[in-house]
Amino acid sequence: NKNMDINITSLIDLDMFTFSHSCAEGGQDAGRDTWNASKEDAKDRKPPLLDTPEKLETFREWVGESGGWTREEIAAWDEIECNALFLQWVAGDCREAGADTLEDIDWKQYEEDSRAGQISSNLYRADDGQIYFSLSH
């Protein structure tokens, strides 16, 4: 079991709606639109969020636990696809917490809700204000 925390503070004021919303919110092309936006961001973001082979491998293993993709599919993803999917995961968790930016998350409420099992608990804000996404499995 690996545990790795990815610093996502650079995304603090990024509008997560762009990368994660439902068809009810964004129309029938929501899935395609959010994926394309995520891939564009991943291409342009320097340095990428998953900026080492170890981070990419840990993310691939973590995603493998979700059961959404086969090992072969995951192994075929390039760095941009991994970073795009990671961004979508961050965005989904942020929006699940009732915020459109990491900056707008009520961290006290987030902790209470995740402890209660009402939302995922991948995000956390450290004492120094840095924000992380935990890839633990």
Short mmCIF file of the C-alpha atoms (twelve columns), coordinates in Angstrom:
data_MODEL
# 
_entry.id   MODEL 
# 
loop_
_atom_site.group_PDB 
_atom_site.id 
_atom_site.type_symbol 
_atom_site.label_atom_id 
_atom_site.label_alt_id 
_atom_site.label_comp_id 
_atom_site.label_asym_id 
_atom_site.label_seq_id 
_atom_site.Cartn_x 
_atom_site.Cartn_y 
_atom_site.Cartn_z 
_atom_site.pdbx_PDB_model_num 
ATOM 1   C CA . ASN A 1   0.000   0.000  0.000   1 
ATOM 2   C CA . LYS A 2   1.387   3.293  -1.129  1 
ATOM 3   C CA . ASN A 3   0.489   6.685  0.177   1 
ATOM 4   C CA . MET A 4   1.452   9.852  -1.637  1 
ATOM 5   C CA . ASP A 5   0.177   13.380 -1.190  1 
ATOM 6   C CA . ILE A 6   0.220   15.642 -4.239  1 
ATOM 7   C CA . ASN A 7   0.468   19.376 -3.603  1 
ATOM 8   C CA . ILE A 8   -2.381  21.015 -5.537  1 
ATOM 9   C CA . THR A 9   -2.090  24.503 -4.036  1 
ATOM 10  C CA . SER A 10  -1.319  25.881 -7.520  1 
ATOM 11  C CA . LEU A 11  -4.987  25.182 -8.374  1 
ATOM 12  C CA . ILE A 12  -6.282  27.340 -5.482  1 
ATOM 13  C CA . ASP A 13  -8.436  29.710 -7.548  1 
ATOM 14  C CA . LEU A 14  -9.016  27.546 -10.647 1 
ATOM 15  C CA . ASP A 15  -12.722 27.220 -11.559 1 
ATOM 16  C CA . MET A 16  -13.334 23.497 -11.131 1 
ATOM 17  C CA . PHE A 17  -16.698 23.598 -12.936 1 
ATOM 18  C CA . THR A 18  -14.705 23.679 -16.191 1 
ATOM 19  C CA . PHE A 19  -13.238 20.249 -15.384 1 
ATOM 20  C CA . SER A 20  -16.117 18.529 -13.608 1 
ATOM 21  C CA . HIS A 21  -19.842 18.985 -14.105 1 
ATOM 22  C CA . SER A 22  -22.847 16.889 -14.939 1 
ATOM 23  C CA . CYS A 23  -25.025 16.809 -18.046 1 
ATOM 24  C CA . ALA A 24  -27.730 18.505 -15.966 1 
ATOM 25  C CA . GLU A 25  -25.346 21.409 -15.383 1 
ATOM 26  C CA . GLY A 26  -23.551 21.553 -18.722 1 
ATOM 27  C CA . GLY A 27  -25.660 19.792 -21.323 1 
ATOM 28  C CA . GLN A 28  -25.265 16.457 -23.084 1 
ATOM 29  C CA . ASP A 29  -21.630 17.120 -24.019 1 
ATOM 30  C CA . ALA A 30  -20.536 17.695 -20.405 1 
ATOM 31  C CA . GLY A 31  -18.330 14.587 -20.307 1 
ATOM 32  C CA . ARG A 32  -16.541 15.426 -23.530 1 
ATOM 33  C CA . ASP A 33  -16.262 19.129 -22.669 1 
ATOM 34  C CA . THR A 34  -14.788 18.561 -19.197 1 
ATOM 35  C CA . TRP A 35  -12.349 15.934 -20.527 1 
ATOM 36  C CA . ASN A 36  -11.167 18.234 -23.335 1 
ATOM 37  C CA . ALA A 37  -10.756 21.154 -20.897 1 
ATOM 38  C CA . SER A 38  -8.785  18.903 -18.532 1 
ATOM 39  C CA . LYS A 39  -6.491  17.712 -21.336 1 
ATOM 40  C CA . GLU A 40  -5.860  21.325 -22.439 1 
ATOM 41  C CA . ASP A 41  -4.978  22.336 -18.879 1 
ATOM 42  C CA . ALA A 42  -2.697  19.302 -18.482 1 
ATOM 43  C CA . LYS A 43  -0.887  20.189 -21.720 1 
ATOM 44  C CA . ASP A 44  -0.338  23.805 -20.660 1 
ATOM 45  C CA . ARG A 45  0.384   23.391 -16.917 1 
ATOM 46  C CA . LYS A 46  4.084   23.732 -16.132 1 
ATOM 47  C CA . PRO A 47  5.166   21.921 -14.113 1 
ATOM 48  C CA . PRO A 48  2.436   19.280 -14.303 1 
ATOM 49  C CA . LEU A 49  0.791   18.232 -11.046 1 
ATOM 50  C CA . LEU A 50  2.049   14.672 -11.528 1 
ATOM 51  C CA . ASP A 51  5.583   15.707 -12.454 1 
ATOM 52  C CA . THR A 52  7.650   12.611 -11.682 1 
ATOM 53  C CA . PRO A 53  7.509   8.977  -12.862 1 
ATOM 54  C CA . GLU A 54  6.808   7.984  -9.232  1 
ATOM 55  C CA . LYS A 55  3.791   10.305 -8.989  1 
ATOM 56  C CA . LEU A 56  2.434   9.040  -12.311 1 
ATOM 57  C CA . GLU A 57  2.887   5.414  -11.232 1 
ATOM 58  C CA . THR A 58  1.246   6.013  -7.840  1 
ATOM 59  C CA . PHE A 59  -1.692  7.715  -9.580  1 
ATOM 60  C CA . ARG A 60  -2.047  4.807  -12.027 1 
ATOM 61  C CA . GLU A 61  -2.082  2.344  -9.112  1 
ATOM 62  C CA . TRP A 62  -4.586  4.492  -7.184  1 
ATOM 63  C CA . VAL A 63  -6.894  4.743  -10.218 1 
ATOM 64  C CA . GLY A 64  -6.584  0.977  -10.694 1 
ATOM 65  C CA . GLU A 65  -8.206  0.542  -7.282  1 
ATOM 66  C CA . SER A 66  -11.324 2.364  -8.549  1 
ATOM 67  C CA . GLY A 67  -12.188 -0.482 -10.918 1 
ATOM 68  C CA . GLY A 68  -13.156 1.977  -13.675 1 
ATOM 69  C CA . TRP A 69  -10.434 0.906  -16.079 1 
ATOM 70  C CA . THR A 70  -8.418  -2.198 -16.854 1 
ATOM 71  C CA . ARG A 71  -4.697  -2.362 -16.061 1 
ATOM 72  C CA . GLU A 72  -4.024  -2.328 -19.821 1 
ATOM 73  C CA . GLU A 73  -6.071  0.842  -20.326 1 
ATOM 74  C CA . ILE A 74  -4.329  2.594  -17.440 1 
ATOM 75  C CA . ALA A 75  -0.866  1.531  -18.628 1 
ATOM 76  C CA . ALA A 76  -1.597  3.034  -22.058 1 
ATOM 77  C CA . TRP A 77  -2.301  6.534  -20.696 1 
ATOM 78  C CA . ASP A 78  0.360   9.122  -21.390 1 
ATOM 79  C CA . GLU A 79  1.472   11.829 -18.958 1 
ATOM 80  C CA . ILE A 80  -1.109  14.311 -20.241 1 
ATOM 81  C CA . GLU A 81  -3.990  11.857 -19.891 1 
ATOM 82  C CA . CYS A 82  -2.903  10.964 -16.348 1 
ATOM 83  C CA . ASN A 83  -2.646  14.635 -15.375 1 
ATOM 84  C CA . ALA A 84  -6.006  15.405 -17.023 1 
ATOM 85  C CA . LEU A 85  -7.761  12.612 -15.142 1 
ATOM 86  C CA . PHE A 86  -6.062  13.657 -11.899 1 
ATOM 87  C CA . LEU A 87  -7.332  17.214 -12.421 1 
ATOM 88  C CA . GLN A 88  -10.841 15.880 -13.055 1 
ATOM 89  C CA . TRP A 89  -10.650 13.895 -9.820  1 
ATOM 90  C CA . VAL A 90  -9.525  16.974 -7.876  1 
ATOM 91  C CA . ALA A 91  -12.290 19.022 -9.504  1 
ATOM 92  C CA . GLY A 92  -14.930 16.399 -8.734  1 
ATOM 93  C CA . ASP A 93  -13.911 16.222 -5.082  1 
ATOM 94  C CA . CYS A 94  -13.849 20.018 -4.826  1 
ATOM 95  C CA . ARG A 95  -17.330 20.341 -6.314  1 
ATOM 96  C CA . GLU A 96  -18.579 17.448 -4.152  1 
ATOM 97  C CA . ALA A 97  -17.505 19.612 -1.203  1 
ATOM 98  C CA . GLY A 98  -19.877 22.332 -2.428  1 
ATOM 99  C CA . ALA A 99  -17.246 24.675 -3.869  1 
ATOM 100 C CA . ASP A 100 -16.150 25.682 -7.346  1 
ATOM 101 C CA . THR A 101 -12.594 26.512 -6.250  1 
ATOM 102 C CA . LEU A 102 -10.287 24.989 -3.636  1 
ATOM 103 C CA . GLU A 103 -10.128 28.477 -2.112  1 
ATOM 104 C CA . ASP A 104 -13.882 28.361 -1.411  1 
ATOM 105 C CA . ILE A 105 -13.931 25.038 0.454   1 
ATOM 106 C CA . ASP A 106 -15.112 25.287 4.050   1 
ATOM 107 C CA . TRP A 107 -12.357 23.030 5.452   1 
ATOM 108 C CA . LYS A 108 -13.985 22.534 8.854   1 
ATOM 109 C CA . GLN A 109 -17.199 21.373 7.152   1 
ATOM 110 C CA . TYR A 110 -15.202 19.264 4.684   1 
ATOM 111 C CA . GLU A 111 -13.516 17.393 7.535   1 
ATOM 112 C CA . GLU A 112 -16.843 16.798 9.272   1 
ATOM 113 C CA . ASP A 113 -18.522 15.596 6.073   1 
ATOM 114 C CA . SER A 114 -15.641 13.296 5.097   1 
ATOM 115 C CA . ARG A 115 -15.432 11.841 8.619   1 
ATOM 116 C CA . ALA A 116 -19.161 11.144 8.378   1 
ATOM 117 C CA . GLY A 117 -18.615 9.364  5.045   1 
ATOM 118 C CA . GLN A 118 -20.784 11.858 3.142   1 
ATOM 119 C CA . ILE A 119 -17.991 12.912 0.753   1 
ATOM 120 C CA . SER A 120 -14.616 11.550 -0.249  1 
ATOM 121 C CA . SER A 121 -11.669 12.470 1.942   1 
ATOM 122 C CA . ASN A 122 -8.893  12.864 -0.631  1 
ATOM 123 C CA . LEU A 123 -8.376  16.601 -0.109  1 
ATOM 124 C CA . TYR A 124 -6.796  18.305 2.871   1 
ATOM 125 C CA . ARG A 125 -5.337  21.629 3.832   1 
ATOM 126 C CA . ALA A 126 -2.132  21.534 5.863   1 
ATOM 127 C CA . ASP A 127 -1.424  23.876 8.764   1 
ATOM 128 C CA . ASP A 128 0.679   26.074 6.479   1 
ATOM 129 C CA . GLY A 129 -2.272  26.572 4.097   1 
ATOM 130 C CA . GLN A 130 -0.941  24.256 1.372   1 
ATOM 131 C CA . ILE A 131 -3.615  22.008 -0.172  1 
ATOM 132 C CA . TYR A 132 -3.031  18.352 -1.003  1 
ATOM 133 C CA . PHE A 133 -4.764  15.449 -2.708  1 
ATOM 134 C CA . SER A 134 -3.988  12.163 -1.021  1 
ATOM 135 C CA . LEU A 135 -3.382  9.139  -3.241  1 
ATOM 136 C CA . SER A 136 -3.597  6.409  -0.630  1 
ATOM 137 C CA . HIS A 137 -4.507  2.782  -1.157  1 
# 
